[in-house]
Amino acid sequence: MPETLMAASADTAECWTRREILQQPDTLAETHALIARDAGALDGFLQPLLARPNLRIVLTGAGTSAFIGDSLAPWLSQLLGRCVESIPTTDLVSSPALFLRAGAPILLVSFGRSGNSPESVAALDLVDARVADVHHLIITCNAEGALAKRHYADGHVILLPEATHDRAFAMTSSFSAMMLTALTAFTGPAAMAERVVAISDAVRAVARDVEEKATALAARNFSRVVYLGSGVFKGLAREAALKLLELSDGKVVTAFDTALGFRHGPKTIVAPDALIVVFLSNDPLTRHYDLDIVEELRADARCGALLTVSAQPGDNADVIVPGMAAATDADLLFPFIVPAQLYALQVSLALGLTPDTPNQNGTVNRVVQGVRIHNA
């Protein structure tokens, strides 16, 4: 067992949430190695599809799994030179007529930690029934899940290492592993090899350096927290907001937005009991806008605390991700989420909750329950 995981076990009496946050450097490396071993089959599946100019690529999942798509879709659109869409399974199932076009070939990339959410299975069935030319790339962490057991002649299933099938309520290492899988699948395992080493090193360094800061912030009992991110970090900001909402059992109000969008009404949430977290882009143009909102928030002096996360030492950010000053924003998704995960964990502990099962009234479950699928 890695040293970080041994420390987690000793310190938190088998708190799976903390273990799964801290194991991400290892699970990311293991995930890349798995994809590299499968590179031939994966390439044989994807390349003929990517050669078709009219192919729709849709990233789908529910909750955190959907936010993988929100984070990656803009980047993959740029990388592939075509529109890549992020459409949650919850939207596909509830309003299929708005999103599915019978005559347009589609590659549906499905993300699922358990692979057992009712919407995950229903979305596959709906797309199969409504679209004539369908191809499936399924990325899941659970060998026993419904998604992992789907077999398509025109599909490919990537089953991730068992450790990524998070036991805790909140998705952490499953989120990063599935996101890395999709990024690697479309970038190419060989092209990602060195990048994954840098990503894993950065995640390890941030996890080591930020936990004390997260604990101190959690002790300040902010009642509202906002995450701001531009470009790919808008999706990440949404995931960060959900992590805190889940692990605080709804006791902390959370929100997310972009640096520019925040001024258009949502900035009303800023108050002395608010923590504002800003993810700073490595893209020079985008970072200008990120730094502008940071400067404005500091000048307003209205929020209780402002936390900035950056890979650029010159930004004088509160959290600096080492060794990633030249990294793409897609690569920064992985170390940037760690401070948000650790802060959510520390808030949960400060509130006297059990992070692995934070929902005290039992109305929210690790695998969604109570969903009725209606005939479309």
mmCIF file of C-alpha atoms in Angstrom:
data_model
loop_
_atom_site.group_PDB
_atom_site.id
_atom_site.type_symbol
_atom_site.label_atom_id
_atom_site.label_comp_id
_atom_site.label_asym_id
_atom_site.label_seq_id
_atom_site.Cartn_x
_atom_site.Cartn_y
_atom_site.Cartn_z
ATOM 1 C CA MET A 1 0.000 0.000 0.000
ATOM 2 C CA PRO A 2 1.379 3.474 -0.921
ATOM 3 C CA GLU A 3 2.602 5.566 1.998
ATOM 4 C CA THR A 4 -0.154 8.166 1.496
ATOM 5 C CA LEU A 5 -2.848 5.524 1.750
ATOM 6 C CA MET A 6 -1.315 4.033 4.887
ATOM 7 C CA ALA A 7 -1.365 7.487 6.471
ATOM 8 C CA ALA A 8 -4.977 7.977 5.429
ATOM 9 C CA SER A 9 -6.007 4.684 7.004
ATOM 10 C CA ALA A 10 -4.246 5.442 10.275
ATOM 11 C CA ASP A 11 -5.514 9.010 10.540
ATOM 12 C CA THR A 12 -9.155 8.552 9.631
ATOM 13 C CA ALA A 13 -10.110 5.016 10.711
ATOM 14 C CA GLU A 14 -10.696 3.685 7.195
ATOM 15 C CA CYS A 15 -12.273 6.863 5.793
ATOM 16 C CA TRP A 16 -12.671 5.795 2.189
ATOM 17 C CA THR A 17 -13.255 9.334 0.978
ATOM 18 C CA ARG A 18 -9.788 10.468 2.030
ATOM 19 C CA ARG A 19 -8.141 7.277 0.839
ATOM 20 C CA GLU A 20 -9.737 7.661 -2.578
ATOM 21 C CA ILE A 21 -8.678 11.283 -2.899
ATOM 22 C CA LEU A 22 -5.092 10.473 -1.959
ATOM 23 C CA GLN A 23 -4.837 7.397 -4.166
ATOM 24 C CA GLN A 24 -5.376 9.383 -7.363
ATOM 25 C CA PRO A 25 -1.694 9.613 -8.391
ATOM 26 C CA ASP A 26 -1.602 5.820 -8.359
ATOM 27 C CA THR A 27 -5.003 5.196 -9.951
ATOM 28 C CA LEU A 28 -4.259 7.694 -12.730
ATOM 29 C CA ALA A 29 -1.010 5.899 -13.551
ATOM 30 C CA GLU A 30 -2.752 2.507 -13.413
ATOM 31 C CA THR A 31 -5.550 3.783 -15.634
ATOM 32 C CA HIS A 32 -3.148 5.027 -18.279
ATOM 33 C CA ALA A 33 -1.241 1.727 -18.220
ATOM 34 C CA LEU A 34 -4.496 -0.171 -18.718
ATOM 35 C CA ILE A 35 -5.472 1.970 -21.716
ATOM 36 C CA ALA A 36 -1.990 1.647 -23.195
ATOM 37 C CA ARG A 37 -2.284 -2.153 -23.054
ATOM 38 C CA ASP A 38 -5.621 -1.904 -24.887
ATOM 39 C CA ALA A 39 -4.395 0.705 -27.365
ATOM 40 C CA GLY A 40 -4.617 -1.491 -30.447
ATOM 41 C CA ALA A 41 -8.232 -2.499 -29.938
ATOM 42 C CA LEU A 42 -9.260 0.973 -28.866
ATOM 43 C CA ASP A 43 -7.578 2.583 -31.860
ATOM 44 C CA GLY A 44 -9.149 0.031 -34.176
ATOM 45 C CA PHE A 45 -12.565 0.979 -32.799
ATOM 46 C CA LEU A 46 -12.168 4.767 -32.759
ATOM 47 C CA GLN A 47 -10.170 5.655 -35.860
ATOM 48 C CA PRO A 48 -12.721 4.498 -38.472
ATOM 49 C CA LEU A 49 -15.383 6.436 -36.604
ATOM 50 C CA LEU A 50 -13.303 9.601 -36.318
ATOM 51 C CA ALA A 51 -12.713 9.453 -40.073
ATOM 52 C CA ARG A 52 -16.438 10.079 -40.596
ATOM 53 C CA PRO A 53 -16.994 13.863 -40.794
ATOM 54 C CA ASN A 54 -20.719 13.641 -39.960
ATOM 55 C CA LEU A 55 -20.251 11.631 -36.752
ATOM 56 C CA ARG A 56 -21.735 13.146 -33.599
ATOM 57 C CA ILE A 57 -19.651 12.561 -30.463
ATOM 58 C CA VAL A 58 -21.722 12.791 -27.286
ATOM 59 C CA LEU A 59 -20.276 12.486 -23.779
ATOM 60 C CA THR A 60 -22.878 11.358 -21.278
ATOM 61 C CA GLY A 61 -23.359 10.402 -17.638
ATOM 62 C CA ALA A 62 -25.308 11.548 -14.588
ATOM 63 C CA GLY A 63 -24.133 13.909 -11.859
ATOM 64 C CA THR A 64 -20.361 13.821 -11.489
ATOM 65 C CA SER A 65 -20.127 11.533 -14.525
ATOM 66 C CA ALA A 66 -21.894 14.207 -16.574
ATOM 67 C CA PHE A 67 -19.435 16.841 -15.379
ATOM 68 C CA ILE A 68 -16.614 14.824 -16.933
ATOM 69 C CA GLY A 69 -18.287 15.583 -20.235
ATOM 70 C CA ASP A 70 -18.786 19.244 -19.340
ATOM 71 C CA SER A 71 -15.064 19.531 -18.578
ATOM 72 C CA LEU A 72 -13.748 17.638 -21.595
ATOM 73 C CA ALA A 73 -16.169 18.530 -24.389
ATOM 74 C CA PRO A 74 -14.698 21.993 -25.167
ATOM 75 C CA TRP A 75 -11.150 20.607 -25.165
ATOM 76 C CA LEU A 76 -11.961 17.567 -27.283
ATOM 77 C CA SER A 77 -13.852 19.757 -29.748
ATOM 78 C CA GLN A 78 -10.681 21.773 -30.265
ATOM 79 C CA LEU A 79 -8.469 18.684 -30.356
ATOM 80 C CA LEU A 80 -10.567 16.773 -32.873
ATOM 81 C CA GLY A 81 -11.661 19.749 -34.949
ATOM 82 C CA ARG A 82 -15.337 18.829 -34.604
ATOM 83 C CA CYS A 83 -18.191 19.460 -32.209
ATOM 84 C CA VAL A 84 -18.084 17.219 -29.154
ATOM 85 C CA GLU A 85 -21.254 17.536 -27.061
ATOM 86 C CA SER A 86 -21.857 16.941 -23.377
ATOM 87 C CA ILE A 87 -25.438 15.771 -22.799
ATOM 88 C CA PRO A 88 -26.297 14.217 -19.410
ATOM 89 C CA THR A 89 -28.151 10.911 -19.384
ATOM 90 C CA THR A 90 -30.762 12.669 -17.268
ATOM 91 C CA ASP A 91 -31.491 14.963 -20.246
ATOM 92 C CA LEU A 92 -31.368 12.174 -22.822
ATOM 93 C CA VAL A 93 -33.882 10.134 -20.849
ATOM 94 C CA SER A 94 -36.296 12.935 -19.952
ATOM 95 C CA SER A 95 -36.245 14.780 -23.309
ATOM 96 C CA PRO A 96 -34.899 12.444 -26.016
ATOM 97 C CA ALA A 97 -36.664 14.249 -28.851
ATOM 98 C CA LEU A 98 -34.617 17.369 -28.148
ATOM 99 C CA PHE A 99 -31.237 15.633 -28.344
ATOM 100 C CA LEU A 100 -31.483 12.577 -30.606
ATOM 101 C CA ARG A 101 -31.600 12.742 -34.405
ATOM 102 C CA ALA A 102 -32.447 9.484 -36.133
ATOM 103 C CA GLY A 103 -30.359 10.125 -39.242
ATOM 104 C CA ALA A 104 -27.154 11.351 -37.619
ATOM 105 C CA PRO A 105 -24.560 8.693 -36.730
ATOM 106 C CA ILE A 106 -23.471 8.956 -33.124
ATOM 107 C CA LEU A 107 -20.614 7.823 -30.899
ATOM 108 C CA LEU A 108 -22.049 7.766 -27.399
ATOM 109 C CA VAL A 109 -19.326 7.911 -24.737
ATOM 110 C CA SER A 110 -20.938 6.751 -21.488
ATOM 111 C CA PHE A 111 -19.351 7.326 -18.064
ATOM 112 C CA GLY A 112 -20.483 5.442 -14.966
ATOM 113 C CA ARG A 113 -18.797 4.669 -11.658
ATOM 114 C CA SER A 114 -21.189 1.849 -10.787
ATOM 115 C CA GLY A 115 -22.752 1.584 -14.232
ATOM 116 C CA ASN A 116 -26.051 0.828 -12.508
ATOM 117 C CA SER A 117 -27.820 4.186 -12.464
ATOM 118 C CA PRO A 118 -31.289 3.776 -14.006
ATOM 119 C CA GLU A 119 -30.673 6.657 -16.418
ATOM 120 C CA SER A 120 -27.381 5.147 -17.622
ATOM 121 C CA VAL A 121 -29.096 2.001 -18.861
ATOM 122 C CA ALA A 122 -32.191 3.817 -20.134
ATOM 123 C CA ALA A 123 -30.073 6.289 -22.118
ATOM 124 C CA LEU A 124 -28.368 3.438 -23.974
ATOM 125 C CA ASP A 125 -31.710 1.839 -24.768
ATOM 126 C CA LEU A 126 -33.189 5.118 -26.000
ATOM 127 C CA VAL A 127 -30.270 5.938 -28.264
ATOM 128 C CA ASP A 128 -30.274 2.396 -29.664
ATOM 129 C CA ALA A 129 -34.006 2.642 -30.381
ATOM 130 C CA ARG A 130 -34.036 6.135 -31.869
ATOM 131 C CA VAL A 131 -30.781 6.398 -33.825
ATOM 132 C CA ALA A 132 -30.053 4.059 -36.726
ATOM 133 C CA ASP A 133 -26.248 4.315 -36.659
ATOM 134 C CA VAL A 134 -25.005 4.065 -33.059
ATOM 135 C CA HIS A 135 -21.567 3.250 -31.658
ATOM 136 C CA HIS A 136 -20.810 2.947 -27.941
ATOM 137 C CA LEU A 137 -17.667 3.683 -25.946
ATOM 138 C CA ILE A 138 -18.431 2.696 -22.352
ATOM 139 C CA ILE A 139 -16.096 3.802 -19.558
ATOM 140 C CA THR A 140 -16.924 2.355 -16.149
ATOM 141 C CA CYS A 141 -15.332 1.336 -12.846
ATOM 142 C CA ASN A 142 -17.535 -1.600 -11.881
ATOM 143 C CA ALA A 143 -17.068 -5.007 -13.498
ATOM 144 C CA GLU A 144 -20.451 -6.122 -12.141
ATOM 145 C CA GLY A 145 -22.354 -3.066 -13.332
ATOM 146 C CA ALA A 146 -24.962 -3.011 -16.078
ATOM 147 C CA LEU A 147 -22.785 -0.820 -18.294
ATOM 148 C CA ALA A 148 -19.803 -3.179 -18.080
ATOM 149 C CA LYS A 149 -22.006 -6.087 -19.106
ATOM 150 C CA ARG A 150 -23.365 -4.440 -22.249
ATOM 151 C CA HIS A 151 -22.040 -6.137 -25.369
ATOM 152 C CA TYR A 152 -22.166 -4.389 -28.736
ATOM 153 C CA ALA A 153 -20.761 -5.457 -32.072
ATOM 154 C CA ASP A 154 -20.251 -1.745 -32.686
ATOM 155 C CA GLY A 155 -18.995 -0.880 -29.215
ATOM 156 C CA HIS A 156 -15.992 -0.900 -26.904
ATOM 157 C CA VAL A 157 -15.994 -1.198 -23.097
ATOM 158 C CA ILE A 158 -13.148 0.119 -20.936
ATOM 159 C CA LEU A 159 -13.280 -1.355 -17.436
ATOM 160 C CA LEU A 160 -11.068 0.653 -15.116
ATOM 161 C CA PRO A 161 -8.977 -0.685 -12.186
ATOM 162 C CA GLU A 162 -11.010 -1.944 -9.241
ATOM 163 C CA ALA A 163 -9.570 0.755 -6.957
ATOM 164 C CA THR A 164 -11.350 3.430 -9.005
ATOM 165 C CA HIS A 165 -14.740 1.978 -8.063
ATOM 166 C CA ASP A 166 -14.989 4.373 -5.120
ATOM 167 C CA ARG A 167 -16.572 2.874 -2.020
ATOM 168 C CA ALA A 168 -17.377 6.275 -0.539
ATOM 169 C CA PHE A 169 -20.543 8.183 -1.392
ATOM 170 C CA ALA A 170 -18.792 10.999 -3.258
ATOM 171 C CA MET A 171 -17.001 10.244 -6.518
ATOM 172 C CA THR A 172 -13.336 11.284 -6.424
ATOM 173 C CA SER A 173 -10.839 8.845 -7.934
ATOM 174 C CA SER A 174 -13.569 7.477 -10.227
ATOM 175 C CA PHE A 175 -14.108 10.993 -11.582
ATOM 176 C CA SER A 176 -10.445 11.569 -12.377
ATOM 177 C CA ALA A 177 -9.866 8.065 -13.769
ATOM 178 C CA MET A 178 -12.836 8.164 -16.144
ATOM 179 C CA MET A 179 -11.873 11.664 -17.250
ATOM 180 C CA LEU A 180 -8.300 10.590 -17.935
ATOM 181 C CA THR A 181 -9.583 7.589 -19.874
ATOM 182 C CA ALA A 182 -11.604 9.732 -22.267
ATOM 183 C CA LEU A 183 -8.806 12.271 -22.664
ATOM 184 C CA THR A 184 -6.320 9.481 -23.388
ATOM 185 C CA ALA A 185 -8.648 7.609 -25.738
ATOM 186 C CA PHE A 186 -8.973 10.613 -28.053
ATOM 187 C CA THR A 187 -5.436 11.962 -27.598
ATOM 188 C CA GLY A 188 -3.677 8.601 -27.831
ATOM 189 C CA PRO A 189 -1.976 6.644 -25.009
ATOM 190 C CA ALA A 190 1.523 7.246 -26.406
ATOM 191 C CA ALA A 191 0.962 10.992 -26.659
ATOM 192 C CA MET A 192 -0.332 11.040 -23.064
ATOM 193 C CA ALA A 193 2.445 8.940 -21.502
ATOM 194 C CA GLU A 194 4.723 11.758 -20.313
ATOM 195 C CA ARG A 195 1.773 13.996 -19.556
ATOM 196 C CA VAL A 196 0.274 11.409 -17.207
ATOM 197 C CA VAL A 197 3.529 11.237 -15.239
ATOM 198 C CA ALA A 198 3.463 15.030 -14.819
ATOM 199 C CA ILE A 199 -0.238 14.957 -13.922
ATOM 200 C CA SER A 200 0.248 12.252 -11.288
ATOM 201 C CA ASP A 201 3.234 14.067 -9.776
ATOM 202 C CA ALA A 202 1.238 17.292 -9.620
ATOM 203 C CA VAL A 203 -1.764 15.601 -7.991
ATOM 204 C CA ARG A 204 0.535 14.050 -5.380
ATOM 205 C CA ALA A 205 2.224 17.383 -4.627
ATOM 206 C CA VAL A 206 -1.048 19.285 -4.323
ATOM 207 C CA ALA A 207 -2.599 16.636 -2.074
ATOM 208 C CA ARG A 208 0.448 16.788 0.190
ATOM 209 C CA ASP A 209 0.627 20.573 0.340
ATOM 210 C CA VAL A 210 -3.014 21.649 0.486
ATOM 211 C CA GLU A 211 -4.586 19.495 3.182
ATOM 212 C CA GLU A 212 -3.533 21.744 6.069
ATOM 213 C CA LYS A 213 -4.892 24.772 4.231
ATOM 214 C CA ALA A 214 -8.159 22.931 3.537
ATOM 215 C CA THR A 215 -8.501 22.068 7.211
ATOM 216 C CA ALA A 216 -7.942 25.686 8.243
ATOM 217 C CA LEU A 217 -10.516 26.946 5.739
ATOM 218 C CA ALA A 218 -13.063 24.351 6.876
ATOM 219 C CA ALA A 219 -12.667 25.580 10.465
ATOM 220 C CA ARG A 220 -13.889 29.022 9.362
ATOM 221 C CA ASN A 221 -17.394 27.631 8.770
ATOM 222 C CA PHE A 222 -18.257 29.407 5.524
ATOM 223 C CA SER A 223 -21.971 29.001 4.851
ATOM 224 C CA ARG A 224 -21.654 29.587 1.103
ATOM 225 C CA VAL A 225 -18.881 28.651 -1.323
ATOM 226 C CA VAL A 226 -18.537 29.574 -4.998
ATOM 227 C CA TYR A 227 -16.210 27.956 -7.537
ATOM 228 C CA LEU A 228 -15.284 29.950 -10.643
ATOM 229 C CA GLY A 229 -13.594 28.529 -13.730
ATOM 230 C CA SER A 230 -13.400 29.440 -17.410
ATOM 231 C CA GLY A 231 -13.195 27.140 -20.420
ATOM 232 C CA VAL A 232 -12.728 23.530 -19.289
ATOM 233 C CA PHE A 233 -12.757 24.709 -15.676
ATOM 234 C CA LYS A 234 -16.439 25.641 -15.813
ATOM 235 C CA GLY A 235 -17.268 21.923 -15.739
ATOM 236 C CA LEU A 236 -14.694 21.403 -13.013
ATOM 237 C CA ALA A 237 -16.182 24.244 -10.970
ATOM 238 C CA ARG A 238 -19.544 22.513 -11.184
ATOM 239 C CA GLU A 239 -18.020 19.255 -9.958
ATOM 240 C CA ALA A 240 -16.244 21.079 -7.108
ATOM 241 C CA ALA A 241 -19.528 22.687 -6.050
ATOM 242 C CA LEU A 242 -21.301 19.327 -6.074
ATOM 243 C CA LYS A 243 -18.558 17.667 -3.976
ATOM 244 C CA LEU A 244 -18.978 20.229 -1.227
ATOM 245 C CA LEU A 245 -22.776 20.107 -1.385
ATOM 246 C CA GLU A 246 -22.697 16.301 -1.084
ATOM 247 C CA LEU A 247 -20.100 16.036 1.662
ATOM 248 C CA SER A 248 -21.641 18.844 3.727
ATOM 249 C CA ASP A 249 -25.045 17.133 3.416
ATOM 250 C CA GLY A 250 -26.438 20.341 1.925
ATOM 251 C CA LYS A 251 -25.467 22.421 4.939
ATOM 252 C CA VAL A 252 -23.177 24.640 2.812
ATOM 253 C CA VAL A 253 -24.736 26.513 -0.101
ATOM 254 C CA THR A 254 -22.598 26.076 -3.202
ATOM 255 C CA ALA A 255 -22.539 27.655 -6.647
ATOM 256 C CA PHE A 256 -20.361 27.712 -9.750
ATOM 257 C CA ASP A 257 -19.838 30.005 -12.718
ATOM 258 C CA THR A 258 -17.267 31.386 -15.127
ATOM 259 C CA ALA A 259 -15.101 34.416 -14.425
ATOM 260 C CA LEU A 260 -17.046 36.574 -16.885
ATOM 261 C CA GLY A 261 -20.460 35.071 -16.177
ATOM 262 C CA PHE A 262 -20.216 35.666 -12.421
ATOM 263 C CA ARG A 263 -20.782 39.392 -12.778
ATOM 264 C CA HIS A 264 -24.122 38.896 -14.509
ATOM 265 C CA GLY A 265 -26.192 38.355 -11.390
ATOM 266 C CA PRO A 266 -24.568 35.413 -9.554
ATOM 267 C CA LYS A 267 -22.068 37.751 -7.889
ATOM 268 C CA THR A 268 -24.958 38.703 -5.590
ATOM 269 C CA ILE A 269 -24.016 35.650 -3.503
ATOM 270 C CA VAL A 270 -20.795 37.324 -2.304
ATOM 271 C CA ALA A 271 -20.967 38.097 1.408
ATOM 272 C CA PRO A 272 -18.720 37.981 4.490
ATOM 273 C CA ASP A 273 -19.658 34.327 5.067
ATOM 274 C CA ALA A 274 -18.667 33.328 1.515
ATOM 275 C CA LEU A 275 -15.539 31.604 0.241
ATOM 276 C CA ILE A 276 -14.777 32.201 -3.436
ATOM 277 C CA VAL A 277 -12.430 29.768 -5.226
ATOM 278 C CA VAL A 278 -11.038 30.688 -8.640
ATOM 279 C CA PHE A 279 -9.347 28.203 -10.969
ATOM 280 C CA LEU A 280 -6.819 30.157 -13.073
ATOM 281 C CA SER A 281 -6.351 29.014 -16.660
ATOM 282 C CA ASN A 282 -2.957 28.455 -18.263
ATOM 283 C CA ASP A 283 -4.281 29.957 -21.490
ATOM 284 C CA PRO A 284 -2.890 33.542 -21.566
ATOM 285 C CA LEU A 285 -6.104 35.146 -22.838
ATOM 286 C CA THR A 286 -8.409 33.213 -20.533
ATOM 287 C CA ARG A 287 -6.160 33.880 -17.534
ATOM 288 C CA HIS A 288 -6.539 37.639 -18.088
ATOM 289 C CA TYR A 289 -10.266 37.306 -17.430
ATOM 290 C CA ASP A 290 -9.690 35.015 -14.456
ATOM 291 C CA LEU A 291 -7.244 37.487 -12.916
ATOM 292 C CA ASP A 292 -9.658 40.356 -13.565
ATOM 293 C CA ILE A 293 -12.369 38.766 -11.410
ATOM 294 C CA VAL A 294 -9.783 38.011 -8.715
ATOM 295 C CA GLU A 295 -8.686 41.657 -8.728
ATOM 296 C CA GLU A 296 -12.304 42.820 -8.600
ATOM 297 C CA LEU A 297 -13.214 40.527 -5.706
ATOM 298 C CA ARG A 298 -10.187 41.690 -3.753
ATOM 299 C CA ALA A 299 -11.083 45.331 -4.391
ATOM 300 C CA ASP A 300 -14.688 44.748 -3.328
ATOM 301 C CA ALA A 301 -13.450 43.201 -0.044
ATOM 302 C CA ARG A 302 -16.860 41.634 0.486
ATOM 303 C CA CYS A 303 -16.156 37.893 0.596
ATOM 304 C CA GLY A 304 -14.900 36.143 3.697
ATOM 305 C CA ALA A 305 -12.010 34.559 1.821
ATOM 306 C CA LEU A 306 -10.701 34.243 -1.707
ATOM 307 C CA LEU A 307 -8.706 31.177 -2.779
ATOM 308 C CA THR A 308 -6.912 31.041 -6.127
ATOM 309 C CA VAL A 309 -5.549 27.872 -7.751
ATOM 310 C CA SER A 310 -2.957 28.210 -10.508
ATOM 311 C CA ALA A 311 -0.049 26.486 -12.228
ATOM 312 C CA GLN A 312 1.695 29.819 -12.861
ATOM 313 C CA PRO A 313 4.062 30.887 -10.041
ATOM 314 C CA GLY A 314 3.786 34.479 -11.263
ATOM 315 C CA ASP A 315 0.078 34.549 -10.407
ATOM 316 C CA ASN A 316 0.964 34.495 -6.669
ATOM 317 C CA ALA A 317 -1.940 32.118 -6.176
ATOM 318 C CA ASP A 318 -2.872 30.556 -2.849
ATOM 319 C CA VAL A 319 -2.406 27.068 -4.317
ATOM 320 C CA ILE A 320 0.347 26.647 -6.912
ATOM 321 C CA VAL A 321 0.406 23.389 -8.864
ATOM 322 C CA PRO A 322 4.120 22.612 -9.328
ATOM 323 C CA GLY A 323 5.688 21.566 -12.610
ATOM 324 C CA MET A 324 2.634 22.399 -14.727
ATOM 325 C CA ALA A 325 3.318 25.955 -15.914
ATOM 326 C CA ALA A 326 3.408 24.782 -19.540
ATOM 327 C CA ALA A 327 0.603 22.220 -19.212
ATOM 328 C CA THR A 328 -2.648 22.313 -21.122
ATOM 329 C CA ASP A 329 -5.776 23.241 -19.204
ATOM 330 C CA ALA A 330 -7.058 19.704 -19.852
ATOM 331 C CA ASP A 331 -4.111 18.326 -17.868
ATOM 332 C CA LEU A 332 -4.730 20.819 -15.065
ATOM 333 C CA LEU A 333 -8.222 19.419 -14.495
ATOM 334 C CA PHE A 334 -6.680 16.626 -12.407
ATOM 335 C CA PRO A 335 -4.555 18.544 -9.873
ATOM 336 C CA PHE A 336 -7.043 21.449 -9.721
ATOM 337 C CA ILE A 337 -9.886 19.278 -8.416
ATOM 338 C CA VAL A 338 -7.814 18.001 -5.472
ATOM 339 C CA PRO A 339 -8.066 21.147 -3.282
ATOM 340 C CA ALA A 340 -11.841 21.131 -3.767
ATOM 341 C CA GLN A 341 -12.078 17.449 -2.858
ATOM 342 C CA LEU A 342 -9.952 17.851 0.259
ATOM 343 C CA TYR A 343 -11.792 20.993 1.348
ATOM 344 C CA ALA A 344 -15.150 19.206 0.982
ATOM 345 C CA LEU A 345 -13.795 16.331 3.071
ATOM 346 C CA GLN A 346 -12.589 18.667 5.828
ATOM 347 C CA VAL A 347 -15.902 20.554 5.871
ATOM 348 C CA SER A 348 -17.714 17.242 6.273
ATOM 349 C CA LEU A 349 -15.511 16.334 9.226
ATOM 350 C CA ALA A 350 -15.845 19.813 10.764
ATOM 351 C CA LEU A 351 -19.644 19.459 10.612
ATOM 352 C CA GLY A 352 -19.434 16.194 12.511
ATOM 353 C CA LEU A 353 -20.593 14.141 9.519
ATOM 354 C CA THR A 354 -19.318 10.790 8.290
ATOM 355 C CA PRO A 355 -17.771 11.637 4.898
ATOM 356 C CA ASP A 356 -18.279 8.161 3.453
ATOM 357 C CA THR A 357 -22.024 8.380 4.172
ATOM 358 C CA PRO A 358 -22.729 12.088 4.719
ATOM 359 C CA ASN A 359 -26.465 12.142 3.982
ATOM 360 C CA GLN A 360 -28.038 11.846 7.417
ATOM 361 C CA ASN A 361 -31.671 11.338 6.403
ATOM 362 C CA GLY A 362 -30.980 8.665 3.803
ATOM 363 C CA THR A 363 -32.742 10.452 0.953
ATOM 364 C CA VAL A 364 -29.648 10.507 -1.296
ATOM 365 C CA ASN A 365 -27.828 7.309 -2.189
ATOM 366 C CA ARG A 366 -24.443 6.295 -3.588
ATOM 367 C CA VAL A 367 -26.234 4.696 -6.549
ATOM 368 C CA VAL A 368 -29.374 6.655 -7.430
ATOM 369 C CA GLN A 369 -32.620 5.008 -6.429
ATOM 370 C CA GLY A 370 -36.302 5.764 -6.924
ATOM 371 C CA VAL A 371 -36.065 6.696 -10.619
ATOM 372 C CA ARG A 372 -39.024 5.532 -12.723
ATOM 373 C CA ILE A 373 -38.251 5.218 -16.417
ATOM 374 C CA HIS A 374 -41.286 6.126 -18.522
ATOM 375 C CA ASN A 375 -41.938 5.056 -22.091
ATOM 376 C CA ALA A 376 -40.663 7.654 -24.558
#
